[in-house]
PDB file of C-alpha atoms in Angstrom:
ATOM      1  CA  UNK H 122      67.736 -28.812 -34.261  1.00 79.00           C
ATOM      2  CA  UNK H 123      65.225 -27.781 -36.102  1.00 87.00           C
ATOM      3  CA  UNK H 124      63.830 -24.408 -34.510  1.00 87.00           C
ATOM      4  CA  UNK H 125      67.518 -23.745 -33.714  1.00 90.00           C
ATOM      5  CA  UNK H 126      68.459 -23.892 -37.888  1.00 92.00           C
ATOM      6  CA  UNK H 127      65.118 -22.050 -38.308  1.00 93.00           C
ATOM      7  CA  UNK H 128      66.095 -19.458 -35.901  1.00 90.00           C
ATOM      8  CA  UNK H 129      69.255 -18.689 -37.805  1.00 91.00           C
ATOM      9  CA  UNK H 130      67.485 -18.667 -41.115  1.00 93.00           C
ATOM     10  CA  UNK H 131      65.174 -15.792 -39.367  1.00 91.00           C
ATOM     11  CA  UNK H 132      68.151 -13.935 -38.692  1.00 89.00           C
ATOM     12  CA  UNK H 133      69.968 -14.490 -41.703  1.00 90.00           C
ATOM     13  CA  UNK H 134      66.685 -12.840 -43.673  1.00 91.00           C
ATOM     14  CA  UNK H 135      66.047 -10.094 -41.236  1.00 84.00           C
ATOM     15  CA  UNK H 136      69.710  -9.122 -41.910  1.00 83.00           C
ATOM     16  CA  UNK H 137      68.888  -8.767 -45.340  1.00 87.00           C
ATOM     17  CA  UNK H 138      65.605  -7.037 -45.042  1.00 86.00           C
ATOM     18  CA  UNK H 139      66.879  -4.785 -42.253  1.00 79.00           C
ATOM     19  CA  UNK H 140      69.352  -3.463 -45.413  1.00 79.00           C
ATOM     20  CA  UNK H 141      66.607  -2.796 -47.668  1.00 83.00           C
ATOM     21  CA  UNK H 142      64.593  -0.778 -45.247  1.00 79.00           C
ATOM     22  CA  UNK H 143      67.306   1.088 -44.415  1.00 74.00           C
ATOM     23  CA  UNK H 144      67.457   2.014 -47.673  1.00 78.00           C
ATOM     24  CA  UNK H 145      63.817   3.517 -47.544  1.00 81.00           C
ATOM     25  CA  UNK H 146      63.761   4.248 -44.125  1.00 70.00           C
ATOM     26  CA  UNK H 147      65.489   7.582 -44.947  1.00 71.00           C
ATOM     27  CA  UNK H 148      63.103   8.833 -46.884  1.00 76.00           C
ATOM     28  CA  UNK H 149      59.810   7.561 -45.299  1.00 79.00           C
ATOM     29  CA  UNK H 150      58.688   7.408 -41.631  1.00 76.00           C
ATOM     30  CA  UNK H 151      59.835   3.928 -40.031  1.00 73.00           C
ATOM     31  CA  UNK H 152      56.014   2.956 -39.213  1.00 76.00           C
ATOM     32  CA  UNK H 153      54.894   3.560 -42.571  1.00 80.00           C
ATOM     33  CA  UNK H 154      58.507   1.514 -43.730  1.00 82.00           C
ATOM     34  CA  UNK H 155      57.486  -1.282 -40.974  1.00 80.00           C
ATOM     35  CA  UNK H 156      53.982  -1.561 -41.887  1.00 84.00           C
ATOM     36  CA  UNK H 157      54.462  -1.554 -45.657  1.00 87.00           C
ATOM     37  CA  UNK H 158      56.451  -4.514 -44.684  1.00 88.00           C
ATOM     38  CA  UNK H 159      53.769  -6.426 -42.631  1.00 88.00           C
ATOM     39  CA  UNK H 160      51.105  -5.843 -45.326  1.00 91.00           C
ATOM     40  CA  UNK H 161      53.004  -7.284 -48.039  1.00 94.00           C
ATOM     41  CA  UNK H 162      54.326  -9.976 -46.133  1.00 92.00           C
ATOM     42  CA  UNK H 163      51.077 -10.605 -44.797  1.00 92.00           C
ATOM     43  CA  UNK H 164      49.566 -10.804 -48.632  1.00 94.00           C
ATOM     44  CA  UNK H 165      52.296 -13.395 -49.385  1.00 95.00           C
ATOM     45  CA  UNK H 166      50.937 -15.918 -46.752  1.00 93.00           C
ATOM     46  CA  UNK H 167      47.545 -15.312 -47.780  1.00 93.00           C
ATOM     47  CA  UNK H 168      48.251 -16.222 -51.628  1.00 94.00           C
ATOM     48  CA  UNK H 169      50.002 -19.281 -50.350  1.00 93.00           C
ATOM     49  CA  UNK H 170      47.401 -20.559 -48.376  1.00 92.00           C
ATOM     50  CA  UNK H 171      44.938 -19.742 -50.861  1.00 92.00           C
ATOM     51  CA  UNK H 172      46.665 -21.547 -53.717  1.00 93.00           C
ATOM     52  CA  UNK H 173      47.750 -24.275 -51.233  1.00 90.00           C
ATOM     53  CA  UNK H 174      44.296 -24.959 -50.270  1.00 89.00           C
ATOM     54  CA  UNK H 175      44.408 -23.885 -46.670  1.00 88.00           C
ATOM     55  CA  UNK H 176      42.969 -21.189 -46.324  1.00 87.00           C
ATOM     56  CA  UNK H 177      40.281 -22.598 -44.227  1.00 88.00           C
ATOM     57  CA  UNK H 178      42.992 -23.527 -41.318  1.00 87.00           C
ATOM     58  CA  UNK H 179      42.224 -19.622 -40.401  1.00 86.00           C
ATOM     59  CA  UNK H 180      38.498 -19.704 -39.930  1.00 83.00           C
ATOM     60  CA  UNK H 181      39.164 -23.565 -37.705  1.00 85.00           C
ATOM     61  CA  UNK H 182      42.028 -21.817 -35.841  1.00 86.00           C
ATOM     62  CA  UNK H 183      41.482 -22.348 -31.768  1.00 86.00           C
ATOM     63  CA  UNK H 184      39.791 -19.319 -29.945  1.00 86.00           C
ATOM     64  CA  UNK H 185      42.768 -19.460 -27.163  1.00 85.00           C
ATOM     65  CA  UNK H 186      45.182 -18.966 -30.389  1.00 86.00           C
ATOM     66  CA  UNK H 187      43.983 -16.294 -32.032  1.00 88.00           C
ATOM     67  CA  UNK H 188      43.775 -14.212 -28.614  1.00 90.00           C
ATOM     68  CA  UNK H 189      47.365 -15.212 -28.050  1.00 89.00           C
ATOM     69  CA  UNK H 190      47.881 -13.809 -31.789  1.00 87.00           C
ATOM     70  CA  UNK H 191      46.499 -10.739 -31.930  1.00 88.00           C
ATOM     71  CA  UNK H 192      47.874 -10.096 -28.123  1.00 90.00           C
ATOM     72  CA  UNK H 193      51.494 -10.808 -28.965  1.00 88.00           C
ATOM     73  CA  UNK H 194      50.683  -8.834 -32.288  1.00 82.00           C
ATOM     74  CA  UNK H 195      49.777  -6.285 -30.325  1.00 85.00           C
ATOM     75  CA  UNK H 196      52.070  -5.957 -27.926  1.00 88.00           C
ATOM     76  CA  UNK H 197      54.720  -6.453 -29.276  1.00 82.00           C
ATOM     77  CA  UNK H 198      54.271  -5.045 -32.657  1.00 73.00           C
ATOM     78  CA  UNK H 199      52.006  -1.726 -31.923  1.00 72.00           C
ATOM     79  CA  UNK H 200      52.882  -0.912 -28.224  1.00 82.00           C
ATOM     80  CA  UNK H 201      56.541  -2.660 -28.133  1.00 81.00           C
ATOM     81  CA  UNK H 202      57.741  -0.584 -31.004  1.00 73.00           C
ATOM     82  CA  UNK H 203      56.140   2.568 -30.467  1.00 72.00           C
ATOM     83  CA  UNK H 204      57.482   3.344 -26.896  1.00 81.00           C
ATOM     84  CA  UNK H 205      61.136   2.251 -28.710  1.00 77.00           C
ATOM     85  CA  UNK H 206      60.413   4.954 -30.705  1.00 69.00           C
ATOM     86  CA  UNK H 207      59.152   7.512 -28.274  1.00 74.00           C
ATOM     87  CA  UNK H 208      62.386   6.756 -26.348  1.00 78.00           C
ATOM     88  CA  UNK H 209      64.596   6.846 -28.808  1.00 72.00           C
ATOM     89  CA  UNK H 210      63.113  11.117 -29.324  1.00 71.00           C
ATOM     90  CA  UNK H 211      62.995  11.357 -25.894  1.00 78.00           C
ATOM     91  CA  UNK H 212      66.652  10.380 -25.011  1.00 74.00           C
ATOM     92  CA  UNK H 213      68.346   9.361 -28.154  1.00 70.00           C
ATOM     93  CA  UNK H 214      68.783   5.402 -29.550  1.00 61.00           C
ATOM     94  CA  UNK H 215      72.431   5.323 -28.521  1.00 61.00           C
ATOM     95  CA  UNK H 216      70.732   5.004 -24.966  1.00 68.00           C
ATOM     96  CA  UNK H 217      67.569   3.744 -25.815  1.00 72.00           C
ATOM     97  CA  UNK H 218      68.928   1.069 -27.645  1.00 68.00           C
ATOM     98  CA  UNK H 219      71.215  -0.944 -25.013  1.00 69.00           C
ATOM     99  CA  UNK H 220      68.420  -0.523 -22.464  1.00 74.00           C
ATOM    100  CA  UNK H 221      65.620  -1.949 -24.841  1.00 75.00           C
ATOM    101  CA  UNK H 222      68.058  -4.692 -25.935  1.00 73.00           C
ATOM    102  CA  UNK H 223      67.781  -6.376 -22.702  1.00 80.00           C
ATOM    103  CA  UNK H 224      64.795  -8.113 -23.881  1.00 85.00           C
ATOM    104  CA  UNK H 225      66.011 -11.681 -24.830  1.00 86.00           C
ATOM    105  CA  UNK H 226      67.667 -11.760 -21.316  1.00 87.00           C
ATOM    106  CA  UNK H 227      64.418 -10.832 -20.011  1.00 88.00           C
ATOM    107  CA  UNK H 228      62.816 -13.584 -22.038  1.00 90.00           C
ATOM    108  CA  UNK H 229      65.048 -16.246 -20.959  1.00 90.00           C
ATOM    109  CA  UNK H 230      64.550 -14.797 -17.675  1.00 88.00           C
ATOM    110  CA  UNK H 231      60.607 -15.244 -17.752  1.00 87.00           C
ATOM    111  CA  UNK H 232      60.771 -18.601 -19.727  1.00 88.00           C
ATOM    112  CA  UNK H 233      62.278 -20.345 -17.142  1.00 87.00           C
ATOM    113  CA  UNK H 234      60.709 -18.950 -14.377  1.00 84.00           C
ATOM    114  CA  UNK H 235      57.082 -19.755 -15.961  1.00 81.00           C
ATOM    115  CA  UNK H 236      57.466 -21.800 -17.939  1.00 79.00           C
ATOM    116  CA  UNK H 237      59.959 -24.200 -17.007  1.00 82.00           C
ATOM    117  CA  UNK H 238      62.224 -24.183 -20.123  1.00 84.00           C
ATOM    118  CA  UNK H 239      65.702 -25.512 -19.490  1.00 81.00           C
ATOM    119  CA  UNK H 240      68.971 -23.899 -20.902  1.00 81.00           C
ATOM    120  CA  UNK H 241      72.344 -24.971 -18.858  1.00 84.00           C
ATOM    121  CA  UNK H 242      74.696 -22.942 -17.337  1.00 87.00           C
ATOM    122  CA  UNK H 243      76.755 -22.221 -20.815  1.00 86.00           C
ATOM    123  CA  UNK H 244      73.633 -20.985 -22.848  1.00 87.00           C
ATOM    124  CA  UNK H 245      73.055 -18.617 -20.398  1.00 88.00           C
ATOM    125  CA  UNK H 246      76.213 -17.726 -20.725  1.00 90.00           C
ATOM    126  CA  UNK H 247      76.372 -17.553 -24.314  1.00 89.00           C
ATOM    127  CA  UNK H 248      72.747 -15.209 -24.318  1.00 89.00           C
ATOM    128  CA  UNK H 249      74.766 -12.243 -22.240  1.00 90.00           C
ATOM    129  CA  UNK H 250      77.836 -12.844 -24.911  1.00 90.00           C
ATOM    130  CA  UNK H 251      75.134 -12.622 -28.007  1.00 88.00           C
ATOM    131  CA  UNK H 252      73.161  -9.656 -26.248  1.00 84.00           C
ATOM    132  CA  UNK H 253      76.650  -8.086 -25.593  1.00 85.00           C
ATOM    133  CA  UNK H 254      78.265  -8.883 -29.065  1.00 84.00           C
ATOM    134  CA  UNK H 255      74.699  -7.538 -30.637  1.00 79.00           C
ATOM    135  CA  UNK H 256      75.005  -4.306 -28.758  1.00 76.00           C
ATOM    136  CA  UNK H 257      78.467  -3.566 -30.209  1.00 77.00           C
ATOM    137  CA  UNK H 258      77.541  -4.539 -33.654  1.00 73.00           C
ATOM    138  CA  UNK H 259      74.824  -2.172 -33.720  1.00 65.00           C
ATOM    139  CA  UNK H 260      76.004   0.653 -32.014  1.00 63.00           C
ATOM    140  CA  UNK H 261      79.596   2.580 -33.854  1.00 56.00           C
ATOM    141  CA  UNK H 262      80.185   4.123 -30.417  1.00 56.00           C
ATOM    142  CA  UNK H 263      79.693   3.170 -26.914  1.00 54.00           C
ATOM    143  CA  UNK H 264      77.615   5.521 -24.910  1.00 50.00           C
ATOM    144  CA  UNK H 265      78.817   3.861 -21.783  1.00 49.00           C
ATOM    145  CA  UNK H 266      82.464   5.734 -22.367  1.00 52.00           C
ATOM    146  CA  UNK H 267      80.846   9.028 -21.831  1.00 49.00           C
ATOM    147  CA  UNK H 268      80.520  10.598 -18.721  1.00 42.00           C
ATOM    148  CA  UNK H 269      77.281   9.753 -16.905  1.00 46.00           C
ATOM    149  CA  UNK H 270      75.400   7.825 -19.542  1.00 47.00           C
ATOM    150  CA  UNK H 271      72.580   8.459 -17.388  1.00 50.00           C
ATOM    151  CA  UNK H 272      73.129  11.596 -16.439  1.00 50.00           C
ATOM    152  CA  UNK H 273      70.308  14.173 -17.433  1.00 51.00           C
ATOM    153  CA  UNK H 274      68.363  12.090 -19.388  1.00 57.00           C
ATOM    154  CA  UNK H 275      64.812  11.735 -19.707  1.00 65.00           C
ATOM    155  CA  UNK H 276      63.553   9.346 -17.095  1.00 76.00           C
ATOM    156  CA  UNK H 277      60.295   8.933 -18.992  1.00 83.00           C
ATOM    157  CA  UNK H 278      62.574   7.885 -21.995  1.00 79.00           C
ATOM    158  CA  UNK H 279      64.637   5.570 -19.935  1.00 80.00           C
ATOM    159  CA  UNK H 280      61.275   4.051 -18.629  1.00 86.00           C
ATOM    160  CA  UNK H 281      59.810   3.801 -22.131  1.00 85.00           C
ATOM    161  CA  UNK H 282      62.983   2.023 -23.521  1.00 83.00           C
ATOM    162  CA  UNK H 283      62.968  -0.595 -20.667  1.00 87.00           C
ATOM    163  CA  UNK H 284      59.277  -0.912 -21.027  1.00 90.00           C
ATOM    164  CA  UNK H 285      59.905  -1.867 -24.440  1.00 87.00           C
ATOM    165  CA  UNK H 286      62.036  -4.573 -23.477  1.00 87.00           C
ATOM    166  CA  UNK H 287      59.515  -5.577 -21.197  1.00 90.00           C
ATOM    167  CA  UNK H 288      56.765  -5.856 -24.316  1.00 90.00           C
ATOM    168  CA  UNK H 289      58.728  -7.540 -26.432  1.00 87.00           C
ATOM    169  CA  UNK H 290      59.570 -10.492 -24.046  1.00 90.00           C
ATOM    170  CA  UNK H 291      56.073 -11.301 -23.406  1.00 90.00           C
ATOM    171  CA  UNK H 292      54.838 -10.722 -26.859  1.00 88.00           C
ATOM    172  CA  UNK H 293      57.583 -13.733 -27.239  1.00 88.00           C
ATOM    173  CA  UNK H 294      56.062 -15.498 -24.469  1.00 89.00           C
ATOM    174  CA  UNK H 295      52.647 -15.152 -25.401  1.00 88.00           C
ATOM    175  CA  UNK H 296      53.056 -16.556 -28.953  1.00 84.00           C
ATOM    176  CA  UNK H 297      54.958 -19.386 -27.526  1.00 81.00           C
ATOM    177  CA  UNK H 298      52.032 -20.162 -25.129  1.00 75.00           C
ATOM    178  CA  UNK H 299      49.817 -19.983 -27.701  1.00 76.00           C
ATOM    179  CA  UNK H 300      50.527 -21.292 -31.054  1.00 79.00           C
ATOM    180  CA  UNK H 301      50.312 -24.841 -29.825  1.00 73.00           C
ATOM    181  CA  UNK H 302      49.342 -27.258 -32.152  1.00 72.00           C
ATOM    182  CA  UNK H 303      48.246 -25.243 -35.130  1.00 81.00           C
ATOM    183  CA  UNK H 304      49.087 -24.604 -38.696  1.00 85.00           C
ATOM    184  CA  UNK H 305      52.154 -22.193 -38.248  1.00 88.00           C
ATOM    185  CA  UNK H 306      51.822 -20.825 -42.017  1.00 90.00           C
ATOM    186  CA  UNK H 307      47.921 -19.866 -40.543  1.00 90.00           C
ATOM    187  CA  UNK H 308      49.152 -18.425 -37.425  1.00 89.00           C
ATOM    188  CA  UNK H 309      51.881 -16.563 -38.841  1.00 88.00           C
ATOM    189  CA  UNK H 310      49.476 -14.958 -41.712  1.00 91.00           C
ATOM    190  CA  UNK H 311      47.476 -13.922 -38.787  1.00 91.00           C
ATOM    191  CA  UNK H 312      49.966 -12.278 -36.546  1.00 87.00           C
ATOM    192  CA  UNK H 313      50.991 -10.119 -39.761  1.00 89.00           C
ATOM    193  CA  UNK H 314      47.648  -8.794 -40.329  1.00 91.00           C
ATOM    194  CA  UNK H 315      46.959  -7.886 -36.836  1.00 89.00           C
ATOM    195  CA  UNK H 316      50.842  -6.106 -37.034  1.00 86.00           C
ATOM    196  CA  UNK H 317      49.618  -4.473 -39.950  1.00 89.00           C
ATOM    197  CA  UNK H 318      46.404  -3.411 -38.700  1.00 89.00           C
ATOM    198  CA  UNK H 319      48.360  -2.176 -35.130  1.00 83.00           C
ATOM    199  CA  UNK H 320      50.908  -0.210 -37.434  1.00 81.00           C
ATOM    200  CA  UNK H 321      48.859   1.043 -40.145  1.00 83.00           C
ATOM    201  CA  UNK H 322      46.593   2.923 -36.634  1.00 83.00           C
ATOM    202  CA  UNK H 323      49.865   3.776 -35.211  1.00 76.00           C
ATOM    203  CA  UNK H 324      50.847   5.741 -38.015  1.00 76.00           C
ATOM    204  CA  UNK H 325      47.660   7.241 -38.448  1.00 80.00           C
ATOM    205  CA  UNK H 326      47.074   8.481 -35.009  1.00 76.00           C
ATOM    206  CA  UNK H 327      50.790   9.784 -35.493  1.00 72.00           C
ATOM    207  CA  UNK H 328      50.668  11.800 -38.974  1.00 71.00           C
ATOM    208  CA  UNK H 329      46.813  11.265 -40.170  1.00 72.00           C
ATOM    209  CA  UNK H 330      45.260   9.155 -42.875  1.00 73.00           C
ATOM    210  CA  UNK H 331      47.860  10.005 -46.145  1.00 74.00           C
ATOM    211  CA  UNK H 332      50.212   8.348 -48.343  1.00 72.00           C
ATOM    212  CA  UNK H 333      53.621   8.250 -46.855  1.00 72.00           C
ATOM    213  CA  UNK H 334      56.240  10.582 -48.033  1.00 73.00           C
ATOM    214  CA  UNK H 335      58.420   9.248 -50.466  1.00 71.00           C
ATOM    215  CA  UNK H 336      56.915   6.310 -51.661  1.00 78.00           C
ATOM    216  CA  UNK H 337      58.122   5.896 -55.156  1.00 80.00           C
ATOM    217  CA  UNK H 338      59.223   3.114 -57.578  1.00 85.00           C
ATOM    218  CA  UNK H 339      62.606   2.885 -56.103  1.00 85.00           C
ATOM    219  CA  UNK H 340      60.793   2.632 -52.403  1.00 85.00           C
ATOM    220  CA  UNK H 341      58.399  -0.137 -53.972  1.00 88.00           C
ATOM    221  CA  UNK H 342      61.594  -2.133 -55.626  1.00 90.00           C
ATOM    222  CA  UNK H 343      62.745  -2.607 -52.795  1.00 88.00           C
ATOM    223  CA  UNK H 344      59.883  -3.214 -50.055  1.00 90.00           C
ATOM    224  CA  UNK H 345      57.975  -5.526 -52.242  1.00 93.00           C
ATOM    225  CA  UNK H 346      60.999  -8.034 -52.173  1.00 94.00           C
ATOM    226  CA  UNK H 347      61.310  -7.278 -48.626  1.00 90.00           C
ATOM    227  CA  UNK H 348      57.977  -7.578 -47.681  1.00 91.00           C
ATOM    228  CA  UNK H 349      58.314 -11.256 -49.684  1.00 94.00           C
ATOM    229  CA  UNK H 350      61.246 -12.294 -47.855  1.00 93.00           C
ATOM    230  CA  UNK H 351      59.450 -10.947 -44.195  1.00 90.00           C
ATOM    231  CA  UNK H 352      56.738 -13.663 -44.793  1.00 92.00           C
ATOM    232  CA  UNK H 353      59.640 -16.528 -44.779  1.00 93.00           C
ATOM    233  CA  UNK H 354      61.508 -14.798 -41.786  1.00 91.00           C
ATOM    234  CA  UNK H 355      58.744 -14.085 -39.802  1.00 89.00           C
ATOM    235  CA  UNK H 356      57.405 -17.772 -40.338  1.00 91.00           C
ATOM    236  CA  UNK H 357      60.986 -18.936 -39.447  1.00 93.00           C
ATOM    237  CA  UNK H 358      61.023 -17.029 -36.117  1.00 89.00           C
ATOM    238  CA  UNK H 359      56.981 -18.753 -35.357  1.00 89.00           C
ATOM    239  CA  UNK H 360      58.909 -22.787 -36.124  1.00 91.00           C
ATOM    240  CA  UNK H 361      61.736 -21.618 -33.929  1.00 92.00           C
ATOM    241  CA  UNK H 362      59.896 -20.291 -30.805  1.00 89.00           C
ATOM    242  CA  UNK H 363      57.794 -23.409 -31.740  1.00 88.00           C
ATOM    243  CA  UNK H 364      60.560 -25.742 -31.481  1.00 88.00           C
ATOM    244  CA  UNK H 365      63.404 -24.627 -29.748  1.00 87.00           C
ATOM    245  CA  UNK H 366      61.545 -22.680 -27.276  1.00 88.00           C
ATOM    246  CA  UNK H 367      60.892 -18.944 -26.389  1.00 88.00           C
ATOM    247  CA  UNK H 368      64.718 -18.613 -25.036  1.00 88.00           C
ATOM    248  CA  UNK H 369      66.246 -20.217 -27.630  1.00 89.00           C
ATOM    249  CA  UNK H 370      64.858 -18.734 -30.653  1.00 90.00           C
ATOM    250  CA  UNK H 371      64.532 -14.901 -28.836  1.00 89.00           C
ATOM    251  CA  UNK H 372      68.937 -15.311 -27.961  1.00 89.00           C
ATOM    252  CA  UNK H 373      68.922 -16.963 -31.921  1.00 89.00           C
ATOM    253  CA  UNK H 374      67.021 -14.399 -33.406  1.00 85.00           C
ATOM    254  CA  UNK H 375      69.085 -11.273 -31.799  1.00 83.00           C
ATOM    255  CA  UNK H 376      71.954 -11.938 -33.719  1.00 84.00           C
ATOM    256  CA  UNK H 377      70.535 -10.895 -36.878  1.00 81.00           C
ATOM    257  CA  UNK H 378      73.671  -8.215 -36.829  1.00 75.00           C
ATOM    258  CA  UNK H 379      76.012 -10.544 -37.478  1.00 79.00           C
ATOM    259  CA  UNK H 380      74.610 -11.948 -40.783  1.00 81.00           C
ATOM    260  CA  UNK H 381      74.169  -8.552 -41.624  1.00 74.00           C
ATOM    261  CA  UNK H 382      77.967  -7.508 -40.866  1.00 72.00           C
ATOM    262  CA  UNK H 383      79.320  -9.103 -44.622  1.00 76.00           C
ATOM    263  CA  UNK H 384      75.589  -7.165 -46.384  1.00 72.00           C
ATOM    264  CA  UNK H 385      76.908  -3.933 -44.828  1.00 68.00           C
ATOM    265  CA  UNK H 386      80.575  -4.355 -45.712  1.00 70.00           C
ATOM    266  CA  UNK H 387      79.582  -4.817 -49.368  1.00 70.00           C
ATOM    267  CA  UNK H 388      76.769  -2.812 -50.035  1.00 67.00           C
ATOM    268  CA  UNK H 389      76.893  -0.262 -47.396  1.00 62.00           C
ATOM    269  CA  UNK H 390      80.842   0.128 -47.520  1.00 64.00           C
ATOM    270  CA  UNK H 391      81.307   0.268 -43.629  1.00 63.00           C
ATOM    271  CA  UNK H 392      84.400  -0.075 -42.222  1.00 67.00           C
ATOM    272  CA  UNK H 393      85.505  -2.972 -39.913  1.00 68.00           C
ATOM    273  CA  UNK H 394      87.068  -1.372 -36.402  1.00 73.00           C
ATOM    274  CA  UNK H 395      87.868  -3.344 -33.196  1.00 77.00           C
ATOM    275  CA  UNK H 396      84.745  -2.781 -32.063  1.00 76.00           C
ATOM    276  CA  UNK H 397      83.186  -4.592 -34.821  1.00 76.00           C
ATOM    277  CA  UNK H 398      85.691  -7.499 -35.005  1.00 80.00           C
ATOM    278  CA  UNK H 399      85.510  -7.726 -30.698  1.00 84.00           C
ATOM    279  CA  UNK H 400      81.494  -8.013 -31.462  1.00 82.00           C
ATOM    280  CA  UNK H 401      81.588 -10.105 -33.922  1.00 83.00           C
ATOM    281  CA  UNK H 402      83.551 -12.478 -31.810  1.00 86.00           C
ATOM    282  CA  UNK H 403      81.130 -12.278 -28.629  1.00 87.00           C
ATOM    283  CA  UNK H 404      78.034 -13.414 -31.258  1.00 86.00           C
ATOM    284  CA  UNK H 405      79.848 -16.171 -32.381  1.00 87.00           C
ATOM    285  CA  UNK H 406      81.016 -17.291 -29.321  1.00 91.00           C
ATOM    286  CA  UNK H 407      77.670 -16.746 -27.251  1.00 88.00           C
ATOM    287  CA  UNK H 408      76.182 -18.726 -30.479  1.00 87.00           C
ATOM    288  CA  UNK H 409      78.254 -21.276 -30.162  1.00 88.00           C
ATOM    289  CA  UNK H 410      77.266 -21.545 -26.595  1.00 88.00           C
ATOM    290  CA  UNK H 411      73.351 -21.573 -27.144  1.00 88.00           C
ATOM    291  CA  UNK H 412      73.420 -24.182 -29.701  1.00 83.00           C
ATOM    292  CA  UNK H 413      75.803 -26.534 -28.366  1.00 76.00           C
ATOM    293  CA  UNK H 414      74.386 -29.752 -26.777  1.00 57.00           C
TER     294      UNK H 414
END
C-alpha cells in the first residue's frame, strides 16, 4: 500500500498548492507561476540532499536514468504543458480540458499493453469513474450540453489538447521505466531541474528574458511555501509510480480535485451544486475501486 497512500498524499498536496497558485496565477503568466514552482521545489531537494549527505547519489545516478529523467521532464513538463496551453487559446479549456484529461486512461491503457501491469476488471472501472468524477469537479459547466461541442472548433486545438494527453502518459511511462533502483529523493531533484530548465525556455521563447509581471511579496508568500510543499508532492507522485505502478499512481494522482473540494469551499467560498456533489461521488467511488484488493 505504500505507493497507493503515497499517491493520495501527492494529491492531497497538489490540492493545496493548486490553491496557492491560483492565487498568483491571476496576476502572473502560468509558466512563469509553474516554473517559479519547479525552481523552488527543486532548491528544497537540493538543500536536503546536501545537508543529508547525498548529494553525491546525483553524480553515481545510472546513464539509462537520467535519459529517462530529463525525457519524461521534458515531455511532459515543457512539451505536455505547452500544447495544453496552446489549446486551451486555440479552442477554449472548457474543451481542451475533457479532451486532455483522457490521459490516465491512456496511461492505464499503455501500461498494460507494454508493460504488463495488472489492474482487474473493477479498477478499470473505478479509473473511468475518477477521470469522470475529476472532469465534473473541475469544470462548473458541462460543455457537452451545448450544441455541437465540436462544432467549429479549431481542429489544430482539438489535436493539440489530445496530443497533450498523449505526452503526459508517456512522460508517466517513461519515469516508471526508468527510475528503477535509484535514490528517488536524487531522481526527483533531477526531474525538477530539468522542469525548471524546460519552463524557464518556454517562457522565454514566449515573452523574452524579463521578470514576470507581478511578482511581489504577496506572490513570493505564497510560492515559496508552495514551491516547499511541490518538493514533497512531487517526490510522493516518483514513490507512487515507483510502487504502485504507472496506472495506479496516474488514476491516484488525478483526483487531486477532490482534496481540493473542502480548500475551495473555505477559502475560495464556492458553492456546492449537484454537479459538484454527483462528482464528488464518482471520485470516491472510482477510488474506492482502484484501491480495493
Amino acid at each position: 500500500m505504500i505507493g497507493e497512500l503515497a499517491g493520495l498524499a501527492c494529491a492531497a498536496l497538489w490540492a493545496t498548492i493548486s490553491l496557492m497558485m491560483r492565487a498568483v496565477a491571476d496576476r502572473m503568466p502560468a509558466t512563469a507561476v509553474n516554473g517559479m514552482r519547479c525552481a523552488i521545489a527543486a532548491s528544497t531537494l537540493f538543500l536536503i540532499l546536501l545537508v543529508s549527505g547525498r548529494l553525491d547519489r546525483l553524480a553515481t545516478m545510472p546513464q539509462g536514468t537520467i535519459i529517462a529523467i530529463v525525457v519524461s521532464g521534458v515531455v511532459g513538463q515543457a512539451v505536455g504543458d505547452a500544447l495544453f496551453v496552446a489549446s486551451a487559446k486555440l479552442i477554449g479549456a472548457s474543451r481542451a480540458l475533457p479532451l486532455s484529461g483522457a490521459s490516465p486512461l491512456l496511461t492505464v491503457g499503455l501500461a498494460i499493453a507494454f508493460f504488463g501491469e495488472q489492474l482487474p476488471a473493477l479498477a478499470l472501472l473505478g479509473a473511468v469513474l475518477v477521470v469522470g468524477g475529476v472532469y465534473l469537479l473541475a469544470t462548473p459547466v458541462s460543455p457537452f450540453r451545448q450544441v455541437g461541442f465540436l462544432a467549429g472548433a479549431d481542429k489544430r486545438g482539438l489535436l493539440l489538447a489530445l496530443v497533450a494527453a498523449v505526452c503526459w502518459s508517456f512522460s508517466t511511462l517513461i519515469l516508471r521505466d526508468g527510475i528503477g533502483e535509484v535514490d528517488l529523493m536524487a531522481a526527483n531533484t533531477l526531474r525538477l531541474v530539468v522542469a525548471t530548465i524546460s519552463l524557464a525556455s518556454l517562457e522565454i521563447v514566449m515573452v523574452g528574458p524579463r521578470i514576470p509581471k507581478g511578482l511581489d511579496r504577496r506572490a513570493w508568500a505564497l510560492m515559496l511555501p508552495a514551491g516547499a510543499m511541490s518538493a514533497f508532492s512531487s517526490l510522493m507522485y516518483l514513490t507512487s509510480v515507483y510502487y504502485a505502478g504507472a496506472a495506479k499512481a496516474s488514476v491516484i494522482n488525478a483526483t487531486s480535485p477532490l482534496f481540493g473540494l473542502p480548500l475551495a469551499l473555505l477559502f475560495l467560498h464556492e458553492r456546492i451544486s449537484r454537479r459538484v456533489v454527483f462528482g464528488t461521488g464518482l471520485c470516491v467511488l472510482g477510488l474506492w475501486l482502484v484501491l480495493w484488493r
